[in-house]
PDB file of C-alpha atoms in Angstrom:
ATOM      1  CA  UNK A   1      20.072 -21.753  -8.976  1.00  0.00           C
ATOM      2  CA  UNK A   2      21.511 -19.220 -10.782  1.00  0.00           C
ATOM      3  CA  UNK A   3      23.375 -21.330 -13.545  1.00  0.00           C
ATOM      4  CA  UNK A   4      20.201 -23.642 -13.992  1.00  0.00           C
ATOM      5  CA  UNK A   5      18.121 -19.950 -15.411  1.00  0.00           C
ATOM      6  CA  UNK A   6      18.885 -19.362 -18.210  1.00  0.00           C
ATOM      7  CA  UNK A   7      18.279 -23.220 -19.347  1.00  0.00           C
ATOM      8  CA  UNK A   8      14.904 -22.882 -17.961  1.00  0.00           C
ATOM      9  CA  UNK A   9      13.877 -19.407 -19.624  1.00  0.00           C
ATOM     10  CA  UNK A  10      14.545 -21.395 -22.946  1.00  0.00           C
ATOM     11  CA  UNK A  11      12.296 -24.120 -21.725  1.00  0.00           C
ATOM     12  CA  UNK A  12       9.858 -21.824 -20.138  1.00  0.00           C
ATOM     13  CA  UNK A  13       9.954 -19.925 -23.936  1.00  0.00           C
ATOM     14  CA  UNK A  14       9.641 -23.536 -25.795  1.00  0.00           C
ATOM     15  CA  UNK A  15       6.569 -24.495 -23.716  1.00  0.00           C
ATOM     16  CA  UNK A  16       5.049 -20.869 -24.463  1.00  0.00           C
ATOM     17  CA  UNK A  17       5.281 -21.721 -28.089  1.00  0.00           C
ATOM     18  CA  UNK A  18       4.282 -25.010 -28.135  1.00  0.00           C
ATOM     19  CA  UNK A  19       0.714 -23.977 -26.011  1.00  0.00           C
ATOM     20  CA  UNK A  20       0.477 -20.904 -28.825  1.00  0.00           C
ATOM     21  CA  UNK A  21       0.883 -23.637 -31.745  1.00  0.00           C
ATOM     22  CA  UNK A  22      -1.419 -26.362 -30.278  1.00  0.00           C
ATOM     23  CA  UNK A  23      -4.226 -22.978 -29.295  1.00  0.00           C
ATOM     24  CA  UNK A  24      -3.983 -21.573 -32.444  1.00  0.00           C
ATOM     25  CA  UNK A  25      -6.408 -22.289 -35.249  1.00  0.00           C
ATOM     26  CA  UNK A  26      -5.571 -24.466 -37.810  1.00  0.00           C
ATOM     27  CA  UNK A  27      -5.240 -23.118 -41.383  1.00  0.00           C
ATOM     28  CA  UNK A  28      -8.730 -25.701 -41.593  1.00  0.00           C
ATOM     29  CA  UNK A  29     -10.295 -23.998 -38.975  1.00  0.00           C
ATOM     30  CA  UNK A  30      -9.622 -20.432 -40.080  1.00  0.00           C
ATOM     31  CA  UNK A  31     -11.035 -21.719 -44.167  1.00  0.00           C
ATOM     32  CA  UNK A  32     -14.478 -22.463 -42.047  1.00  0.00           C
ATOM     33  CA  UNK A  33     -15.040 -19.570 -39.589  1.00  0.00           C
ATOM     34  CA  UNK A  34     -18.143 -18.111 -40.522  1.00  0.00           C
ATOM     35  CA  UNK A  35     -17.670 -15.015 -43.124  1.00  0.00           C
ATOM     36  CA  UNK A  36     -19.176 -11.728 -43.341  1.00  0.00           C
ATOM     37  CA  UNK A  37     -20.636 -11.076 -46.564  1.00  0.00           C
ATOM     38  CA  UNK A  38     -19.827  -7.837 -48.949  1.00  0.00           C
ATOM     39  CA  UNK A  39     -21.762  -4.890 -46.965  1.00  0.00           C
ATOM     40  CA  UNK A  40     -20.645  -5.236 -43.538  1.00  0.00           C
ATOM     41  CA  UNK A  41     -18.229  -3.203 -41.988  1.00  0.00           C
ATOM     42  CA  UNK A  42     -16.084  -2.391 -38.407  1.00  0.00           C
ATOM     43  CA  UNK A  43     -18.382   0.860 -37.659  1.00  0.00           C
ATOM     44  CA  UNK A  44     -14.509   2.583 -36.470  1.00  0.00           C
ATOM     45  CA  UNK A  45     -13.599   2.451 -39.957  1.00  0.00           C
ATOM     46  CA  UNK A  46     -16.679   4.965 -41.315  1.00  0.00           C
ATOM     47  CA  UNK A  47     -16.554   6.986 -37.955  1.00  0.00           C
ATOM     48  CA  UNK A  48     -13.682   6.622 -35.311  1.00  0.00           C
ATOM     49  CA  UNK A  49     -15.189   9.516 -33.509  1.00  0.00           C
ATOM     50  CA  UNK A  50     -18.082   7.530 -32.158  1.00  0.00           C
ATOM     51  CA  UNK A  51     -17.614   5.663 -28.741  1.00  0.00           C
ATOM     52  CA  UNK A  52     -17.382   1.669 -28.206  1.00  0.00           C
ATOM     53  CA  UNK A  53     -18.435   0.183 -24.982  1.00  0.00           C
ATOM     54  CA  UNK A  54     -18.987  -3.347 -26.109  1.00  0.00           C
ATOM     55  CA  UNK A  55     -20.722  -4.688 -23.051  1.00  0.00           C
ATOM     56  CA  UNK A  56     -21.353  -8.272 -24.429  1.00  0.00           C
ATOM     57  CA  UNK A  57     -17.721  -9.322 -24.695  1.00  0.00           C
ATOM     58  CA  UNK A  58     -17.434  -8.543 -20.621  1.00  0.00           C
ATOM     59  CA  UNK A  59     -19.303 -10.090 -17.598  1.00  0.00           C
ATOM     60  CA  UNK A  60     -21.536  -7.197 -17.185  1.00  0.00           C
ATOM     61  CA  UNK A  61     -24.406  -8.038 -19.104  1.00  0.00           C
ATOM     62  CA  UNK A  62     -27.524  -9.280 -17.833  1.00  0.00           C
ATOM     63  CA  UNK A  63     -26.192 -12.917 -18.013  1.00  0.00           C
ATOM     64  CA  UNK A  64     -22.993 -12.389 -16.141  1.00  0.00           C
ATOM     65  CA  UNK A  65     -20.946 -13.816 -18.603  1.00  0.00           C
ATOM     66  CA  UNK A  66     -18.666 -13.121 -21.489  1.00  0.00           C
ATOM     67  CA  UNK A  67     -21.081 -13.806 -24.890  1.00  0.00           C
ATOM     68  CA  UNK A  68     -20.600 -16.607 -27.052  1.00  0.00           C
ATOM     69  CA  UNK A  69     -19.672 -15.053 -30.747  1.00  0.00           C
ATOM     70  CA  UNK A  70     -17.984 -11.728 -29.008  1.00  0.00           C
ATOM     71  CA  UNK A  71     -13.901 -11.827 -30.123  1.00  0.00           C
ATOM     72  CA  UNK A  72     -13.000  -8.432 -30.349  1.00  0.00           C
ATOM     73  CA  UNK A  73     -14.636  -5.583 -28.363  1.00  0.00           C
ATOM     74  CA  UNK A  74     -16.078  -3.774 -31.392  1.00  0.00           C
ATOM     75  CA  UNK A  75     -19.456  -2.758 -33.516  1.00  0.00           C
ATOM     76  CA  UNK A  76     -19.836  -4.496 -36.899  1.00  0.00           C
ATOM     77  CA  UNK A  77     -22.449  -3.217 -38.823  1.00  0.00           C
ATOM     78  CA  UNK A  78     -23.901  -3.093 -42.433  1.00  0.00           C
ATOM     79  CA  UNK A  79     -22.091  -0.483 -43.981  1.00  0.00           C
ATOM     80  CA  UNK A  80     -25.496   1.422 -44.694  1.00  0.00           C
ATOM     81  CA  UNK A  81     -26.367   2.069 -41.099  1.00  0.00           C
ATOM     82  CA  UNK A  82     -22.926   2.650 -40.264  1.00  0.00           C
ATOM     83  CA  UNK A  83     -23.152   5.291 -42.619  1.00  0.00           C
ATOM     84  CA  UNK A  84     -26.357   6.529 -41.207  1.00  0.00           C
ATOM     85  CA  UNK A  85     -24.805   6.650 -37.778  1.00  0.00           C
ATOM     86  CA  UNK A  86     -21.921   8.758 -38.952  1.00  0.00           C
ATOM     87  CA  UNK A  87     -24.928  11.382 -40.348  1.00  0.00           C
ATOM     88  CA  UNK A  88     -26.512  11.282 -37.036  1.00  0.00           C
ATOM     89  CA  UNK A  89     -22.397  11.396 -35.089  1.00  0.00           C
ATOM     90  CA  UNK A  90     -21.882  14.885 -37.116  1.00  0.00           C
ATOM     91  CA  UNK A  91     -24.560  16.490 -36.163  1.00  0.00           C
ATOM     92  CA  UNK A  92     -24.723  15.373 -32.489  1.00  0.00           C
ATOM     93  CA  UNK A  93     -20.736  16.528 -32.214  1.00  0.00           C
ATOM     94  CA  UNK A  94     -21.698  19.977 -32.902  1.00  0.00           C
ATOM     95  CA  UNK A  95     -24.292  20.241 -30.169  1.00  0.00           C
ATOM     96  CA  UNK A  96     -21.103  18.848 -27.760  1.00  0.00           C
ATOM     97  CA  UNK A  97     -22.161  15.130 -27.666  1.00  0.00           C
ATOM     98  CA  UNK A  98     -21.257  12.198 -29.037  1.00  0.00           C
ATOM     99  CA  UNK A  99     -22.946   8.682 -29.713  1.00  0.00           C
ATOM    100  CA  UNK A 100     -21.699   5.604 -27.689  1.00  0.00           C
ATOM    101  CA  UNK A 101     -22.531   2.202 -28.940  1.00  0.00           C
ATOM    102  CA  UNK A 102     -23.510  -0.763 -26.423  1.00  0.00           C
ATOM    103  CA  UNK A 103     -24.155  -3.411 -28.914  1.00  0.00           C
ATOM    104  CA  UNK A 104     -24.321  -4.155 -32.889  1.00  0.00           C
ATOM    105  CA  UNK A 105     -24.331  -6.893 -35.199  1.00  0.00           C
ATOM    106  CA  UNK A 106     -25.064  -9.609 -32.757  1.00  0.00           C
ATOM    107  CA  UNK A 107     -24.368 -13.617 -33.597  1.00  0.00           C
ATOM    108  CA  UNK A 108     -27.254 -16.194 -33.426  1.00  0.00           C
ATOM    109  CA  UNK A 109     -24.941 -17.994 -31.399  1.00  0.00           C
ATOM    110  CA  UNK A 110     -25.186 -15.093 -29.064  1.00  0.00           C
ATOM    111  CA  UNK A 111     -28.156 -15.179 -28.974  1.00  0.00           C
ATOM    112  CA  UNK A 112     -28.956 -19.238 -28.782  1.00  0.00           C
ATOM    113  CA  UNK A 113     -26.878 -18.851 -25.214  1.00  0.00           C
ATOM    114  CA  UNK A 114     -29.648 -15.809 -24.229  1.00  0.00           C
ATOM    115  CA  UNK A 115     -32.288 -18.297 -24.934  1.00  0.00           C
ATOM    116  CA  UNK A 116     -30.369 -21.201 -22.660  1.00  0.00           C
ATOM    117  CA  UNK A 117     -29.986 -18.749 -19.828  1.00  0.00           C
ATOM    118  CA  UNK A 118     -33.581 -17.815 -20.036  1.00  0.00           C
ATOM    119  CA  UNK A 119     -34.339 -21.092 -19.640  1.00  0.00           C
ATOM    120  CA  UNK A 120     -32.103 -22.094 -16.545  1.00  0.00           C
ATOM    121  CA  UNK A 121     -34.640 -20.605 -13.808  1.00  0.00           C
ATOM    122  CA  UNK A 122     -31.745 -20.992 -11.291  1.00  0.00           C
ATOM    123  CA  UNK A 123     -29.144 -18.633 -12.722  1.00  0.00           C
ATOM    124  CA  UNK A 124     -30.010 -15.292 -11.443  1.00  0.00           C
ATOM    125  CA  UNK A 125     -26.393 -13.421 -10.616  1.00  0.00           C
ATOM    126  CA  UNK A 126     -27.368 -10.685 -12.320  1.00  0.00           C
ATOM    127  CA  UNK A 127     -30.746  -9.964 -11.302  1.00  0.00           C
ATOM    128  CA  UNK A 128     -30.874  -7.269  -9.179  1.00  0.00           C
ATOM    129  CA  UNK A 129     -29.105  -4.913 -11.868  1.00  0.00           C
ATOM    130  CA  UNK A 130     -31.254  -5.904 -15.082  1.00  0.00           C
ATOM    131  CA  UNK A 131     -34.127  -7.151 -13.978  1.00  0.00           C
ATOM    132  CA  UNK A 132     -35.208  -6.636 -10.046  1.00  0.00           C
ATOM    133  CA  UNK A 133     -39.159  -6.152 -10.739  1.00  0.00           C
ATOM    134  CA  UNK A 134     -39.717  -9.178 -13.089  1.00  0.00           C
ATOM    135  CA  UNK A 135     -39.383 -12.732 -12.570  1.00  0.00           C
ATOM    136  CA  UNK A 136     -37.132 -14.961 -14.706  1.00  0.00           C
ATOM    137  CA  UNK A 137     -40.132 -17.079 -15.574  1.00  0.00           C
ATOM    138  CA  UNK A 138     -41.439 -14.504 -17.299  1.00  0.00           C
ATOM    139  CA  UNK A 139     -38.761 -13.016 -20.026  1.00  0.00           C
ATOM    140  CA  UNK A 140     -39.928 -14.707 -23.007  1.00  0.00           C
ATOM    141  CA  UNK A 141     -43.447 -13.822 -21.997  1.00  0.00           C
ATOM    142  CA  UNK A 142     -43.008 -10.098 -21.340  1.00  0.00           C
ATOM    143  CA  UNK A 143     -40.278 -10.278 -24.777  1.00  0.00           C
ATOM    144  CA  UNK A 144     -37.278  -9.302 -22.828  1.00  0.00           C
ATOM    145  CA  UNK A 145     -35.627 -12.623 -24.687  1.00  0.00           C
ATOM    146  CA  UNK A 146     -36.014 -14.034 -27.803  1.00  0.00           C
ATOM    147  CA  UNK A 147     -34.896 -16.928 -30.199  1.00  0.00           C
ATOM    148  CA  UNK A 148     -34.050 -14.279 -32.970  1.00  0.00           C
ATOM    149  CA  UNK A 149     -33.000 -10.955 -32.732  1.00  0.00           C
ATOM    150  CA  UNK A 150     -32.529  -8.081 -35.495  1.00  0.00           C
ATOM    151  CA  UNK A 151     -29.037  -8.042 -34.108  1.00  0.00           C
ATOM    152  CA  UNK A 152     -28.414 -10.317 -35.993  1.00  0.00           C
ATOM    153  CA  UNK A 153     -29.431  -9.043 -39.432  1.00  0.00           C
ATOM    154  CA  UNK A 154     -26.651  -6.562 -38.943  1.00  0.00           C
ATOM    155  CA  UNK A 155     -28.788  -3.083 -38.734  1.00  0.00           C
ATOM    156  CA  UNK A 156     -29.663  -3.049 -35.424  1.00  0.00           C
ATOM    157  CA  UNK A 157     -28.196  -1.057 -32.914  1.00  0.00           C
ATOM    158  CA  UNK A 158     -28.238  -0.256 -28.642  1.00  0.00           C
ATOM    159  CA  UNK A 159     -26.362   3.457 -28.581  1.00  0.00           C
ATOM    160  CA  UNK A 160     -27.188   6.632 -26.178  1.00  0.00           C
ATOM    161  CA  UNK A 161     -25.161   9.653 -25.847  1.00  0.00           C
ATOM    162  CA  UNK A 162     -22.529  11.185 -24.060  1.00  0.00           C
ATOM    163  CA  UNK A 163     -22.131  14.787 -23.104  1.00  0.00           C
ATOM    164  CA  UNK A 164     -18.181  15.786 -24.423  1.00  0.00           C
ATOM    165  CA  UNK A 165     -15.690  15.670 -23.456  1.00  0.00           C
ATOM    166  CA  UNK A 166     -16.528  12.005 -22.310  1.00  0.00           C
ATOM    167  CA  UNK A 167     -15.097  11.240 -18.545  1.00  0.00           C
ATOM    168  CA  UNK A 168     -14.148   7.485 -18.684  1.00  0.00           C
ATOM    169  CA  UNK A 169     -16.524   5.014 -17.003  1.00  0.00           C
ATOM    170  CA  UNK A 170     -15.096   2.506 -14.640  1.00  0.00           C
ATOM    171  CA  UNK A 171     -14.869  -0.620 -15.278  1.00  0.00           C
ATOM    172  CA  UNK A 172     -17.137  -3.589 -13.988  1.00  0.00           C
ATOM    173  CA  UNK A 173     -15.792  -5.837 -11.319  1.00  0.00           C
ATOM    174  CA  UNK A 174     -17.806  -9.661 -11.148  1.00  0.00           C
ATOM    175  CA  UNK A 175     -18.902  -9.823  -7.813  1.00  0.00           C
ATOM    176  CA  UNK A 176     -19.559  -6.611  -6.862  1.00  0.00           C
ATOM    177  CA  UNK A 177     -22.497  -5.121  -5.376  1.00  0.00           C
ATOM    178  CA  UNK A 178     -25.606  -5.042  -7.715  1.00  0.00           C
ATOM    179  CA  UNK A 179     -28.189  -1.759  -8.244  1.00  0.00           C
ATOM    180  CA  UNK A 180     -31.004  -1.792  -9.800  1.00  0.00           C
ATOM    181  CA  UNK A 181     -30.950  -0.086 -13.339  1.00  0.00           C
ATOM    182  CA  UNK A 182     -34.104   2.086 -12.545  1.00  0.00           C
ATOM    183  CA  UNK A 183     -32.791   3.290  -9.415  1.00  0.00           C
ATOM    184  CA  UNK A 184     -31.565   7.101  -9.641  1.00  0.00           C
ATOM    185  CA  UNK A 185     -27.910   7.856 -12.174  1.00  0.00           C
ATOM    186  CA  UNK A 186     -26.379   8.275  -8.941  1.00  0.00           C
ATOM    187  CA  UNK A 187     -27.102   4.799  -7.099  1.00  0.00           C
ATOM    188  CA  UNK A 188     -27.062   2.877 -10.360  1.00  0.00           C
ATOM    189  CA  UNK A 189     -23.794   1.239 -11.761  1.00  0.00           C
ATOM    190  CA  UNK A 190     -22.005   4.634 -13.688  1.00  0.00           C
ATOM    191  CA  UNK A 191     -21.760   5.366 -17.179  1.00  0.00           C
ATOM    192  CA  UNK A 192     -20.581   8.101 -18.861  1.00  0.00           C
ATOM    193  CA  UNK A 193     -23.851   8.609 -20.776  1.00  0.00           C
ATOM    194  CA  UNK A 194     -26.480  11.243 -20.612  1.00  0.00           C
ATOM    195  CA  UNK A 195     -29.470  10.291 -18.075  1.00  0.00           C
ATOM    196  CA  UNK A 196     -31.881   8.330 -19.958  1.00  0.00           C
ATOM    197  CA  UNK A 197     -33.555   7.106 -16.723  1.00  0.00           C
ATOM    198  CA  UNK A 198     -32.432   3.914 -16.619  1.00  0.00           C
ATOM    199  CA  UNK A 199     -29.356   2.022 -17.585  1.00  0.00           C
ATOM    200  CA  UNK A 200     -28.725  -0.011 -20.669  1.00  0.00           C
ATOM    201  CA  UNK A 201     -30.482  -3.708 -20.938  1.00  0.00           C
ATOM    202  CA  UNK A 202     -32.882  -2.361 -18.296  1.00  0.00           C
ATOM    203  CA  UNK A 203     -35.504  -5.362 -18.207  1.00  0.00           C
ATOM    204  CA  UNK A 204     -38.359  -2.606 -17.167  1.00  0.00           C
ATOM    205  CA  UNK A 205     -41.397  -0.772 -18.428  1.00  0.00           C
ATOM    206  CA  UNK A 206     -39.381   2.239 -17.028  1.00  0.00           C
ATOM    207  CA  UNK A 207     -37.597   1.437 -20.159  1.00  0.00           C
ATOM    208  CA  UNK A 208     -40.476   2.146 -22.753  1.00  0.00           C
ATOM    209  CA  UNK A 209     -39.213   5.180 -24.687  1.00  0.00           C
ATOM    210  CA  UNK A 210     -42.108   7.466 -23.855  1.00  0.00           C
ATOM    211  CA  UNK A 211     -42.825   5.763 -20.150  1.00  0.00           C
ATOM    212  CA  UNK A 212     -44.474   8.972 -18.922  1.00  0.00           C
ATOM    213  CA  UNK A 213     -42.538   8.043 -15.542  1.00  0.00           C
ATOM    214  CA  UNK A 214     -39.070   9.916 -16.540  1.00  0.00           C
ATOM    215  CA  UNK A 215     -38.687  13.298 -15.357  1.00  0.00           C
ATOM    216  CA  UNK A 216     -38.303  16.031 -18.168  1.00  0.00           C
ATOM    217  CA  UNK A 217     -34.476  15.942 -18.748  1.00  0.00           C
ATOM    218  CA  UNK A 218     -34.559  12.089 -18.957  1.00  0.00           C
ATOM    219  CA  UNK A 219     -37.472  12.810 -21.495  1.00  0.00           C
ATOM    220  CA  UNK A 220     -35.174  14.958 -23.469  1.00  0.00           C
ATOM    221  CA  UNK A 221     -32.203  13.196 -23.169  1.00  0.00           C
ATOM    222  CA  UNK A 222     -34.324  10.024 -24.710  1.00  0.00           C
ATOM    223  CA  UNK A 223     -35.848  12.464 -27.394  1.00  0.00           C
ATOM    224  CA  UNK A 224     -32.637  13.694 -28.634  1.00  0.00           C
ATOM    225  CA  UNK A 225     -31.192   9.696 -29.814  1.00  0.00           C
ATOM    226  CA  UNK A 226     -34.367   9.232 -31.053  1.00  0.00           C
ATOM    227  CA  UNK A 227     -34.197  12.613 -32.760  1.00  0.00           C
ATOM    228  CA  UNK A 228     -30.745  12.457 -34.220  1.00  0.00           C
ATOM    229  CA  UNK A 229     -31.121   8.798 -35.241  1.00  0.00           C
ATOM    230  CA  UNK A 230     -34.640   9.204 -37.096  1.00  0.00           C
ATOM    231  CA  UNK A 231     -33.143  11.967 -39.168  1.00  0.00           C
ATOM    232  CA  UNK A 232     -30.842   8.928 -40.683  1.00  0.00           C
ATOM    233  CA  UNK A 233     -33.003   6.302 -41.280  1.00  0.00           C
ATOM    234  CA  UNK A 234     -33.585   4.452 -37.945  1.00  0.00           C
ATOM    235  CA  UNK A 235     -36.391   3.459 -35.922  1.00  0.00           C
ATOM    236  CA  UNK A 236     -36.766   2.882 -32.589  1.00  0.00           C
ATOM    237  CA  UNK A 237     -38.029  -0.222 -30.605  1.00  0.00           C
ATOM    238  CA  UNK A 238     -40.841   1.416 -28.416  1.00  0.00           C
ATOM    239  CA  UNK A 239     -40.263  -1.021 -25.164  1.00  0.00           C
ATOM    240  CA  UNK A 240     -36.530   0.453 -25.118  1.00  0.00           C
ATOM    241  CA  UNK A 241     -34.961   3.857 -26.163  1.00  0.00           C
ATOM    242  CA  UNK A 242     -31.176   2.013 -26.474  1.00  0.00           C
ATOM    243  CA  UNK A 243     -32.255   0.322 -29.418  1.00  0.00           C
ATOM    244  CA  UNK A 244     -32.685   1.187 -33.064  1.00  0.00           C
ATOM    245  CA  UNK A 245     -33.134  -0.598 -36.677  1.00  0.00           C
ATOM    246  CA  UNK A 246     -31.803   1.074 -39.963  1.00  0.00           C
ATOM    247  CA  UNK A 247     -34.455   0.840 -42.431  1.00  0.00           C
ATOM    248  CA  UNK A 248     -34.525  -0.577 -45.129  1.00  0.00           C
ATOM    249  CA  UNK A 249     -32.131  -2.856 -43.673  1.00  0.00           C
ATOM    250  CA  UNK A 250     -29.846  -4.609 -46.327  1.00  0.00           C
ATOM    251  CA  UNK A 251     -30.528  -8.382 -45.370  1.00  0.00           C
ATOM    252  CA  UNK A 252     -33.855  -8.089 -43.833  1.00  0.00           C
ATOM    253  CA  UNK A 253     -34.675 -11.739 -43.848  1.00  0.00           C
ATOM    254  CA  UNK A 254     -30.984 -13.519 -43.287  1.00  0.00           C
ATOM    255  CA  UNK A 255     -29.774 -14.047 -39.097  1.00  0.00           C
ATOM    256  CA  UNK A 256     -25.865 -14.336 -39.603  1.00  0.00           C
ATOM    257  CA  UNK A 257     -23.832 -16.536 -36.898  1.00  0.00           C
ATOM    258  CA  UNK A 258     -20.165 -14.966 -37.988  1.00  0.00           C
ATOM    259  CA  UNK A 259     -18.238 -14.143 -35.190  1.00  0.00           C
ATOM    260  CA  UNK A 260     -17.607 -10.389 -34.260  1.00  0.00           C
ATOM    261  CA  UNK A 261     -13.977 -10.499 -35.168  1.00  0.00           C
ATOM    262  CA  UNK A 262     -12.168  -7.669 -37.873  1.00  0.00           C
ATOM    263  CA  UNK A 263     -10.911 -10.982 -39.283  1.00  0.00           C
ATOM    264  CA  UNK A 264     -14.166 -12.225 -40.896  1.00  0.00           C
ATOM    265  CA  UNK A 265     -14.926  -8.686 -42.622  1.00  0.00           C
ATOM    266  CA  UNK A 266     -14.679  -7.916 -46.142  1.00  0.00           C
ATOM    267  CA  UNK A 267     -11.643  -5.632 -47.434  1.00  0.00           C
ATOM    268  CA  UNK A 268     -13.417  -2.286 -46.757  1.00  0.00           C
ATOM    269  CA  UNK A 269     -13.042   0.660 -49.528  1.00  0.00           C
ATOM    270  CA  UNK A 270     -14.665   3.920 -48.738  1.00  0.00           C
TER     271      UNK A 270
END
């Protein structure tokens, strides 16, 4: 056995390369991947200080799957609200917090899988996190899901904060036991975040930004993102504190399907 190895490392090495070659993109492939246009930009290279917890390119997302669209785990943005967030970062670090980013520039093919899981009544693995209190019959109704987002337009944002120094939050594991996402921070599935009464892509009035159901430090926690982001330029969506739309937003009209990949980006030059 011994004198057969190291003929079958170099065969073991060949087939690795050949699998890598016939994977790979071709040159043809790579000349048609959707392309960010000038004015978007990875939000690490305007602030590397804020925190990326990408939660659409893992299972633990309402749909239980990795998205369609998500490469790399990390926030692309036009380069005016990343800008805006890097205002809002400063002055949050020297009250001892920081800003953590759940989702960004989202693709319309992301989205366009939403809309088919929406649709398939019988797919509910993830209901009893993100949405326990509404049926799945009713999430285009109530406007939990949509066949467009702002995502997509590049100035939206879902963010919250995190008291410093940040403790790490564990990772998700498929499979394991679901909580609700309005139950109390300490039942719920962890984050590292502030309380803001419920967790993030909570499908639940308990959501609404001003639900007058939060106690008083959820309130506050909720009013000081909203605080610190308004001060930049962005807006919140009333039916959920996580999420927020620079304004005026660059490309208010176009829904871009690029992938979220560094490799689509323009050269950036700040």
């Amino acid at each position: 056995m011994t004198r057969f190895a190291p003929a079958l490392r170099k065969l073991t090495v060949a087939a690795a390369t050949l699998l890598a070659v016939a994977t790979a993109p071709s040159p043809a492939q790579a000349a048609t991947e959707p392309q960010a246009p000038k004015g978007f930009v990875a939000l690490s290279d305007v602030d590397p200080t804020i925190i990326q917890e990408m939660r659409y390119i893992t299972p633990h997302n309402f749909v239980g799957d990795r998205i369609d669209g998500y490469r790399k785990p990390m926030c692309i943005l036009t380069e005016p609200a990343a800008k805006a967030l890097r205002k809002a970062q400063r002055r949050l670090l020297r009250a001892g917090y920081s800003l953590k980013v759940y989702d960004c520039y989202r693709p319309q093919r992301a989205v366009d899988q939403f809309v088919r899981w929406g649709e398939d009544l019988s797919d509910e693995r993830m209901k009893a996190e993100f949405y326990p209190r509404v049926a799945k019959s009713r999430l285009f109704e109530d406007g939990y899901i949509a066949k467009k987002s702002g995502h997509s337009r590049g100035s939206t944002v879902d963010l919250t904060i995190v008291r410093l120094p940040a403790k790490p939050t564990r990772p998700y594991v498929p499979g394991e036991p679901l909580k609700p996402c309005y139950a109390p921070r300490s039942e719920r599935f962890p984050d590292n975040s502030v309380d803001m009464g419920t967790g993030y892509d909570c499908m639940d009035t308990l959501s609404h930004t001003d639900d007058p159901r939060v106690s008083a430090k959820q309130r506050a926690n909720r009013d000081r993102l909203r605080g610190a982001l308004a001060k930049t330029g962005f807006v919140n969506l009333p039916e959920e504190w996580w999420h927020f739309t620079y304004k005026p937003e660059p490309f208010p009209d176009t829904y871009f399907d690029f992938p979220v990949s560094r490799r689509v980006l323009p050269v950036a030059h700040f």
